[in-house]
PDB file of C-alpha atoms in Angstrom:
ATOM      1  CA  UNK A  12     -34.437  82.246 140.928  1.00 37.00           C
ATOM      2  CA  UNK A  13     -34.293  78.431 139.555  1.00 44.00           C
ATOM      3  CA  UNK A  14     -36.068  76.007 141.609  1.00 58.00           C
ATOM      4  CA  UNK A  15     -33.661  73.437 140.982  1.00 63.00           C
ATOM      5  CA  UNK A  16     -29.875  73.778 140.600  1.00 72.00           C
ATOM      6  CA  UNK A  17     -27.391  71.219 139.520  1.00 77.00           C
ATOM      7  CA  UNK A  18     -23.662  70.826 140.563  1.00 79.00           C
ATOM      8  CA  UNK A  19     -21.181  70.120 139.282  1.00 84.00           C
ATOM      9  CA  UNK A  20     -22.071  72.152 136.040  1.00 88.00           C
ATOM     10  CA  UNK A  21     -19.711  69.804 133.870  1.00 92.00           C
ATOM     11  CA  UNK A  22     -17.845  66.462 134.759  1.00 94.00           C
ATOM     12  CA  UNK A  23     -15.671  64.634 132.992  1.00 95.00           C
ATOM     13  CA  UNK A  24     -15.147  61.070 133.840  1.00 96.00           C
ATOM     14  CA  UNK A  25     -13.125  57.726 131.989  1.00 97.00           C
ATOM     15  CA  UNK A  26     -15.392  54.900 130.990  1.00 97.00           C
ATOM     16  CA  UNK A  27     -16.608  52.918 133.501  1.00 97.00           C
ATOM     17  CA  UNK A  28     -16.108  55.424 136.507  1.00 97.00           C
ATOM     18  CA  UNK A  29     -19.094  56.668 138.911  1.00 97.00           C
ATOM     19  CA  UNK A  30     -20.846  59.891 137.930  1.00 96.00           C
ATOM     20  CA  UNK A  31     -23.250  61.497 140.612  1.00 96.00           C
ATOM     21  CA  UNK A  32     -24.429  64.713 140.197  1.00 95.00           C
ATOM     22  CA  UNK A  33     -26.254  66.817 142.425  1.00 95.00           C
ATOM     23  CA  UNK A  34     -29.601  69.049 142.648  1.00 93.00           C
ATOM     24  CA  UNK A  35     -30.843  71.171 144.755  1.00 93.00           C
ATOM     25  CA  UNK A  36     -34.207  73.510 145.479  1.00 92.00           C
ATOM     26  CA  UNK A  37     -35.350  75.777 147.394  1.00 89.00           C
ATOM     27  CA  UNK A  38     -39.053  75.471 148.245  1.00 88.00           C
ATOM     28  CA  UNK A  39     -40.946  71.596 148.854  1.00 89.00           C
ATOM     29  CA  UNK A  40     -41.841  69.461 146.024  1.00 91.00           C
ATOM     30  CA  UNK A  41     -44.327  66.880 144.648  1.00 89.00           C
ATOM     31  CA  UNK A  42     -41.687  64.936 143.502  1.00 90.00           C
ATOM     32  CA  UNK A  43     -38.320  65.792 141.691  1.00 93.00           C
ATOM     33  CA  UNK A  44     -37.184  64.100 138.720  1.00 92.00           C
ATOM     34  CA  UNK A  45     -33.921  63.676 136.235  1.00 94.00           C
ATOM     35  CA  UNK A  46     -33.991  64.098 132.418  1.00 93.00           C
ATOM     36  CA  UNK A  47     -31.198  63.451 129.923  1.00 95.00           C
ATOM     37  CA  UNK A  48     -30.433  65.558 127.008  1.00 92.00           C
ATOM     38  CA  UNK A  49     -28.492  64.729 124.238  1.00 90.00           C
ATOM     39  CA  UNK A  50     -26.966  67.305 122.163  1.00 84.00           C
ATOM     40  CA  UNK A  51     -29.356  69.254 120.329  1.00 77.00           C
ATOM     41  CA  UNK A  52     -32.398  66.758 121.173  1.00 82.00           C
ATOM     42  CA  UNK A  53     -35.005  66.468 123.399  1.00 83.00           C
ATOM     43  CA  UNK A  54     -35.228  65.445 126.440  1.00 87.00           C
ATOM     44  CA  UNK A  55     -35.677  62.148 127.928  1.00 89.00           C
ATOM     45  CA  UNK A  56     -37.143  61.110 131.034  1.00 89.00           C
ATOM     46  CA  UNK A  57     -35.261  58.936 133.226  1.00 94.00           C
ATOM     47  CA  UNK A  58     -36.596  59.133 137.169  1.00 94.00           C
ATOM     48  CA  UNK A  59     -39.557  60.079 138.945  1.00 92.00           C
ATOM     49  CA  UNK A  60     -38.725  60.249 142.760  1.00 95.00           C
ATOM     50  CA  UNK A  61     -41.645  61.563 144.774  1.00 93.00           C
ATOM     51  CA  UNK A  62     -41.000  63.593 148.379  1.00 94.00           C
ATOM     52  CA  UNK A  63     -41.589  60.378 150.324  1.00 95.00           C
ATOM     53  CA  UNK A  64     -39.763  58.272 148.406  1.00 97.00           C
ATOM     54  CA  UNK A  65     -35.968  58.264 149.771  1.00 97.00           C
ATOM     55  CA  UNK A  66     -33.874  56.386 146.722  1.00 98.00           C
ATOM     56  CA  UNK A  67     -34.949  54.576 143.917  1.00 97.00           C
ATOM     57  CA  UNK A  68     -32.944  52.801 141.034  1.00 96.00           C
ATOM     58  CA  UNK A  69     -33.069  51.891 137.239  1.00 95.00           C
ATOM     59  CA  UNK A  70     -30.594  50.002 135.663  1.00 96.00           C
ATOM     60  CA  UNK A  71     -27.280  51.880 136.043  1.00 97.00           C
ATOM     61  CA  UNK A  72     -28.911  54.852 137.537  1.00 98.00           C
ATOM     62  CA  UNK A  73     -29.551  55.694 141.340  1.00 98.00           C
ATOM     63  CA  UNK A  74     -31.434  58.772 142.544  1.00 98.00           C
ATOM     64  CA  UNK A  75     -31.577  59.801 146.120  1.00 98.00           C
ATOM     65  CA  UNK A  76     -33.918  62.321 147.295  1.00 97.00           C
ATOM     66  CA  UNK A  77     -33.239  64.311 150.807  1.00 97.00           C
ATOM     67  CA  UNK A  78     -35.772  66.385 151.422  1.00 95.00           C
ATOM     68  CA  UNK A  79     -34.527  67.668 154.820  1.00 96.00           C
ATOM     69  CA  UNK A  80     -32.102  69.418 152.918  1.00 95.00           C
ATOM     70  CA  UNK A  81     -33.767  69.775 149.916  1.00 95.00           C
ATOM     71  CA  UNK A  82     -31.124  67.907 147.494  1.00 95.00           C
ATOM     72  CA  UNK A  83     -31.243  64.710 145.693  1.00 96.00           C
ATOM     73  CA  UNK A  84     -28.773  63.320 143.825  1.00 97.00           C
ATOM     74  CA  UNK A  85     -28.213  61.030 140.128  1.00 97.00           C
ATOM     75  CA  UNK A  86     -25.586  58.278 140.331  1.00 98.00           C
ATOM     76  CA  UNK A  87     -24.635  56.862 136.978  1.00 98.00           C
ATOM     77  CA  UNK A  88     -22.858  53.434 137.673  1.00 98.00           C
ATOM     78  CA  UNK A  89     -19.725  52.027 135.373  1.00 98.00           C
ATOM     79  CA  UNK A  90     -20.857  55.133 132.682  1.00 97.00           C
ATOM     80  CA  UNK A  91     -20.543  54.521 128.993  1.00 97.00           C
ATOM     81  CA  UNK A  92     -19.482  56.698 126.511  1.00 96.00           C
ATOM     82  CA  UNK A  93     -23.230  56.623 125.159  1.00 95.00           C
ATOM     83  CA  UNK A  94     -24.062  58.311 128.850  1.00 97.00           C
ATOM     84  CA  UNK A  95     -22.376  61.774 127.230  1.00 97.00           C
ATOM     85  CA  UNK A  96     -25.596  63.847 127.891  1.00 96.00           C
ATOM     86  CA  UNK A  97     -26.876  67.238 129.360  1.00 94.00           C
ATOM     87  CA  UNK A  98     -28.421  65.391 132.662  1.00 95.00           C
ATOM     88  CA  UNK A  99     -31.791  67.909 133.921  1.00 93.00           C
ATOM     89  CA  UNK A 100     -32.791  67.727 137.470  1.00 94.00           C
ATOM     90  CA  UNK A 101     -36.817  69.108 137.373  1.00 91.00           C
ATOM     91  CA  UNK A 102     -38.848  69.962 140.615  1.00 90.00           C
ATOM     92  CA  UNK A 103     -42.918  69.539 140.234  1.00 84.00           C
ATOM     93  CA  UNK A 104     -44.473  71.726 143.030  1.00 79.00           C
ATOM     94  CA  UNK A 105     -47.974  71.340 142.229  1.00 73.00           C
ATOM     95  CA  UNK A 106     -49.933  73.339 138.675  1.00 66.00           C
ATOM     96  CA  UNK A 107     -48.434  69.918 136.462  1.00 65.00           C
ATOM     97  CA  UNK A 108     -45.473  72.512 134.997  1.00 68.00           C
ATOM     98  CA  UNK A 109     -41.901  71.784 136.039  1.00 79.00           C
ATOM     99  CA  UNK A 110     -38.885  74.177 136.904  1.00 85.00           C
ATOM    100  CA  UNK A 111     -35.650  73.079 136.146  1.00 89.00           C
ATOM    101  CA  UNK A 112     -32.051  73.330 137.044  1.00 89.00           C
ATOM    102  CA  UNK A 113     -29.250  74.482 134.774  1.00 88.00           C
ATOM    103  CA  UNK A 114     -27.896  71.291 133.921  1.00 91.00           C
ATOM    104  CA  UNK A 115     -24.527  69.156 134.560  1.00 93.00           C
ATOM    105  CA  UNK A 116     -22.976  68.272 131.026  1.00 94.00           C
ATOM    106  CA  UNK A 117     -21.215  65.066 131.555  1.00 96.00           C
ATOM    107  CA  UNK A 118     -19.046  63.482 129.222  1.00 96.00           C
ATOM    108  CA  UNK A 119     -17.724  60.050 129.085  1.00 97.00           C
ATOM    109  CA  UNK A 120     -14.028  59.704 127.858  1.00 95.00           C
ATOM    110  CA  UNK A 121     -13.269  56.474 126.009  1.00 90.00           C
TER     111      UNK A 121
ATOM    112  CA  UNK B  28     -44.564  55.441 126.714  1.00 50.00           C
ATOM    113  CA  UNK B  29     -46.287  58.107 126.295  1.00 53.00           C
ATOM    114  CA  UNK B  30     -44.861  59.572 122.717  1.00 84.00           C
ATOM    115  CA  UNK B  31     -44.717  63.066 121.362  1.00 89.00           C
ATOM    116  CA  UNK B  32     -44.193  64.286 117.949  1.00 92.00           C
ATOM    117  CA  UNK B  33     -43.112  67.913 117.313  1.00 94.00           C
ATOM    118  CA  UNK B  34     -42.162  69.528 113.888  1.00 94.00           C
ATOM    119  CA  UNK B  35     -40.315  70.017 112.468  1.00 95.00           C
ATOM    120  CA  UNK B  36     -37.099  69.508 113.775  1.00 92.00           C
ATOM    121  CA  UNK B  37     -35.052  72.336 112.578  1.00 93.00           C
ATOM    122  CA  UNK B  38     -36.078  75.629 110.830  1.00 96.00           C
ATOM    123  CA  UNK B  39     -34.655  78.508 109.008  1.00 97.00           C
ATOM    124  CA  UNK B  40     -36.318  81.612 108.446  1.00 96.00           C
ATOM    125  CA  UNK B  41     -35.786  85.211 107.754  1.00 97.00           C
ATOM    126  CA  UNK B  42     -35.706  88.083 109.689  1.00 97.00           C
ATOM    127  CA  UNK B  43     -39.818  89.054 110.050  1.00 97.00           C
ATOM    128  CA  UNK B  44     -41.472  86.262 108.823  1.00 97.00           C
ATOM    129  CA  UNK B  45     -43.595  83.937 110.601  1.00 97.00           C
ATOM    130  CA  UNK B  46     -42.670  80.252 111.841  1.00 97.00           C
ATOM    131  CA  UNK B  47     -44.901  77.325 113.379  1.00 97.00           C
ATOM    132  CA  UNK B  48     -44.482  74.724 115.391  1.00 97.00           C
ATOM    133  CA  UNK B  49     -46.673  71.699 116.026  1.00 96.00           C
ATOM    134  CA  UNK B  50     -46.937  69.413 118.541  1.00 94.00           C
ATOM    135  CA  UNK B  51     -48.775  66.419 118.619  1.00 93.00           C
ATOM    136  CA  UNK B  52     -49.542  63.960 121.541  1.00 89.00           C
ATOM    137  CA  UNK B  53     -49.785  60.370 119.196  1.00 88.00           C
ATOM    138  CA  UNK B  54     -51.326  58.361 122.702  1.00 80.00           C
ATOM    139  CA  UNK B  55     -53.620  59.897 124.539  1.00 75.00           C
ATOM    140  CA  UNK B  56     -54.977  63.414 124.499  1.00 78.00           C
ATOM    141  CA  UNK B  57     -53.841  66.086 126.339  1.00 81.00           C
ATOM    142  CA  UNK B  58     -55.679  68.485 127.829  1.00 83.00           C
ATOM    143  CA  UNK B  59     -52.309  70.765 128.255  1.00 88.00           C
ATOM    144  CA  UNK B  60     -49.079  70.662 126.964  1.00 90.00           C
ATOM    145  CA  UNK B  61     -46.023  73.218 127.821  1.00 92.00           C
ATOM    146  CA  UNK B  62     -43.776  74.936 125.511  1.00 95.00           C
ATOM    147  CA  UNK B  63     -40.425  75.546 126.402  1.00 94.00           C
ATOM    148  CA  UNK B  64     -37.365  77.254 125.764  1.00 95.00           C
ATOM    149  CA  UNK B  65     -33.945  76.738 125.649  1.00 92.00           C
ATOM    150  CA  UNK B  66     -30.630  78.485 124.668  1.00 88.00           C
ATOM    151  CA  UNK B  67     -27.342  77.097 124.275  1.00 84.00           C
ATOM    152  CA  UNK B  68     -26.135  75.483 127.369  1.00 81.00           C
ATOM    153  CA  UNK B  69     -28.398  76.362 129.249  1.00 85.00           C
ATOM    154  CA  UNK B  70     -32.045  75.069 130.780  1.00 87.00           C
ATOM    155  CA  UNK B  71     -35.024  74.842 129.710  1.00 90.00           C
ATOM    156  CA  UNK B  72     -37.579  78.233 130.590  1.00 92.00           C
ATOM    157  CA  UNK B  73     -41.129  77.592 130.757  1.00 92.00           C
ATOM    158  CA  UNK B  74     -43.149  79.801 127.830  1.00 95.00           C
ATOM    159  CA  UNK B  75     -45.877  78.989 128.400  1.00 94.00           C
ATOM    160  CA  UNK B  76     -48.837  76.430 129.291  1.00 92.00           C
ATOM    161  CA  UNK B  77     -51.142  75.318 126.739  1.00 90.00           C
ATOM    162  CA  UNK B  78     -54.783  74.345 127.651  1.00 86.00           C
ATOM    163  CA  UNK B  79     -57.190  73.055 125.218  1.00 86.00           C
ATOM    164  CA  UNK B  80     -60.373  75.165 124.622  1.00 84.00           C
ATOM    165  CA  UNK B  81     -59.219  77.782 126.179  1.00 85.00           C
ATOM    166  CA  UNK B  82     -56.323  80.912 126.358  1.00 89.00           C
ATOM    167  CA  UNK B  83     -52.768  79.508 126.863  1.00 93.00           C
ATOM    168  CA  UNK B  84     -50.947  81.089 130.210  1.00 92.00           C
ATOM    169  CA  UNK B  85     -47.714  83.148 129.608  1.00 95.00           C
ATOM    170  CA  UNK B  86     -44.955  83.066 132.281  1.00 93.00           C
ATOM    171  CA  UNK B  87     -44.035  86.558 132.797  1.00 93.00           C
ATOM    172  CA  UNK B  88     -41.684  88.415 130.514  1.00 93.00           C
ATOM    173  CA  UNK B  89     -42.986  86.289 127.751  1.00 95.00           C
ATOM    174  CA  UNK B  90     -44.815  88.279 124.851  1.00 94.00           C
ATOM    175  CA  UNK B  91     -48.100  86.712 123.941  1.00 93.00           C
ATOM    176  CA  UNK B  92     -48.859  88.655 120.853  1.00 95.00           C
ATOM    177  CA  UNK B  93     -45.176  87.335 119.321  1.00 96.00           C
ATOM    178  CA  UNK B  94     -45.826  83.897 120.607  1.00 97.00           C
ATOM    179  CA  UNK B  95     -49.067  82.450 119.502  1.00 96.00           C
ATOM    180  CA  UNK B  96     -50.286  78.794 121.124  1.00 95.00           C
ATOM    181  CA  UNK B  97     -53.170  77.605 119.722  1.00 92.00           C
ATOM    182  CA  UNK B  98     -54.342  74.381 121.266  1.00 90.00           C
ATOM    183  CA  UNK B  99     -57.350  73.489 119.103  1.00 81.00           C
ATOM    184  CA  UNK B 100     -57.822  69.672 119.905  1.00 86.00           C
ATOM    185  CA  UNK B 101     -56.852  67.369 122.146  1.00 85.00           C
ATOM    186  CA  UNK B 102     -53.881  66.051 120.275  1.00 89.00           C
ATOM    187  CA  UNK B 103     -51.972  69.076 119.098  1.00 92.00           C
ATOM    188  CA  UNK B 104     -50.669  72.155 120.417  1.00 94.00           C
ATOM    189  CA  UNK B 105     -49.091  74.983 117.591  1.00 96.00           C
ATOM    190  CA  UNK B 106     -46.653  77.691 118.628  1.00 97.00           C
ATOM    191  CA  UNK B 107     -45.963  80.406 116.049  1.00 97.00           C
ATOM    192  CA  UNK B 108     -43.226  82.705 116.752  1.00 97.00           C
ATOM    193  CA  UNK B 109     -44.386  85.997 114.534  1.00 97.00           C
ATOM    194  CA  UNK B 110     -42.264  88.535 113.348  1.00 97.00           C
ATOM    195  CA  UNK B 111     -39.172  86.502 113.783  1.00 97.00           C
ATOM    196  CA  UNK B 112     -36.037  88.210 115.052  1.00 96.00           C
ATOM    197  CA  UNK B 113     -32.593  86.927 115.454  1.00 96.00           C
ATOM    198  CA  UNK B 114     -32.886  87.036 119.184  1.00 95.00           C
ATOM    199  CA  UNK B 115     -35.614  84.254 119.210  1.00 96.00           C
ATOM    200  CA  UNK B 116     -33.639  82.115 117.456  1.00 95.00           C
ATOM    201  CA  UNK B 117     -33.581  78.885 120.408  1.00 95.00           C
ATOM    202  CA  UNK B 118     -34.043  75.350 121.071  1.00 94.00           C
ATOM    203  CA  UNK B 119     -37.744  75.303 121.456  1.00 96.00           C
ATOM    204  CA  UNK B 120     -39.864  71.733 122.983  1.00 94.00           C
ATOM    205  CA  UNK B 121     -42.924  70.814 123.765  1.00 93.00           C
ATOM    206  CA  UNK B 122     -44.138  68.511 126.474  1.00 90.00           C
ATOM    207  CA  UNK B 123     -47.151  67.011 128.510  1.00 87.00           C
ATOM    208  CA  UNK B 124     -47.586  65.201 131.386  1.00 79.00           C
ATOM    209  CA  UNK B 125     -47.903  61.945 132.260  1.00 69.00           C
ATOM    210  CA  UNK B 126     -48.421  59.426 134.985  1.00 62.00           C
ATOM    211  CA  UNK B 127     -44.461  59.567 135.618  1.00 65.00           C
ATOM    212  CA  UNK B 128     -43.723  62.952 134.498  1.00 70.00           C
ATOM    213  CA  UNK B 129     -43.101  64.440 131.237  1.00 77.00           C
ATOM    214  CA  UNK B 130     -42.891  63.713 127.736  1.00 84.00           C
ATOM    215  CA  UNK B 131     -40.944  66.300 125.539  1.00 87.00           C
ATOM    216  CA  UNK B 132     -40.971  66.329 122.057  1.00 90.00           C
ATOM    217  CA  UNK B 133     -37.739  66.231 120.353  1.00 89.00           C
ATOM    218  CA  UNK B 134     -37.454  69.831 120.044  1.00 92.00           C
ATOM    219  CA  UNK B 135     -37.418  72.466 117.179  1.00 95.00           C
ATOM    220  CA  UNK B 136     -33.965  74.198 116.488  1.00 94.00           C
ATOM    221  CA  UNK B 137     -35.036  78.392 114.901  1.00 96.00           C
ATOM    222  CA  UNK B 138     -32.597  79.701 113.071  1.00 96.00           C
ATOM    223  CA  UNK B 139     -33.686  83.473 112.227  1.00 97.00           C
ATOM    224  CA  UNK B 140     -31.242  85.156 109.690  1.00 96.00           C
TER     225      UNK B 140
END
């Protein structure tokens, strides 16, 4: 089974609204970190949260991680229709690969 | 940041024939690089793990005779799907790692007709 699983699996929001989006895994991690994918492209790196790290921020974007529960979380502040994406939550147990989740695709309404 | 260049971007090909893929690391050399796969709307699936030198490591299920890596320098990593079949027609993308995780390519979309 997936190591890391997003929710909600798609989320529609109006410009400038919140987005968070949520992972979860099952077994303990290195770190855990969020990609975004835009249709049909590659993916792009966004945050690197490591297991004793409890929230960390860039720009618009806020990650928690919990690891007592195993979850962490993506918040995308005052979103942008340029924030429509495929948003990847990946967990890094240790071996350099990465397991991710299935994905929340989020889209922006002007 | 750390940059990747994979090519091409998009491929068509028949049904049988033989398609490559190349990834290159344009920064600093990589000792491994991943391949992964992905189908529409859905996440990505490890392949494999390239290691320079030396045998690439298959995650299970995946056929290692139908997809070749060869990762002859430090710089570039090549996965040919052989025998193309309309099934492995995907989103495929490289990656290595870095000091703050990884660094995909910007995928290949197969197309096998």
């Amino acid at each position: 089974s997936q190591q890391g699983e997003e929710d909600p699996q798609a989320l529609s929001i109006q410009e400038g609204e919140n987005a968070t989006m949520n992972c979860s895994y099952k077994t303990s991690i290195n770190n855990l970190q969020w990609y975004r994918q835009n249709s049909g492209r590659g993916l792009v790196h966004l945050i690197l949260i490591r297991s004793n790290e409890r929230e960390k921020h860039s720009g618009r974007l806020r990650v928690t991680l919990d690891t007592s529960k195993k979850s962490s979380s993506l918040l995308i502040t005052a979103s942008r229709a340029a924030d429509t994406a495929s948003y990847f939550c990946a967990t890094e147990t240790g071996g350099q690969n990465f397991v991710f989740g299935p994905g929340t695709r989020l889209s922006v309404l002007p | 940041g750390a940059v990747v260049s994979q090519h091409p971007s998009w491929v068509i090909c028949k049904s049988g024939t033989s398609v490559k893929i190349e990834c290159r690391s344009l920064d600093f050399q990589a000792t491994t690089m991943f391949w992964y796969r992905q189908f529409p709307k859905q996440s990505l699936m490890l392949m494999a793990t390239s290691n320079e030198g030396s045998k690439a490591t298959y995650e299970q299920g995946v056929e290692k005779d139908k997809f070749l890596i060869n990762h002859a320098s430090l710089t570039l990593s090549t996965l040919t799907v052989t025998s193309a079949h309309p099934e492995d027609s995907s989103f495929y993308i490289c990656g290595k790692t870095g000091g703050n995780g990884y660094t995909f390519g910007s995928g290949t979309r197969l197309t096998v007709v």
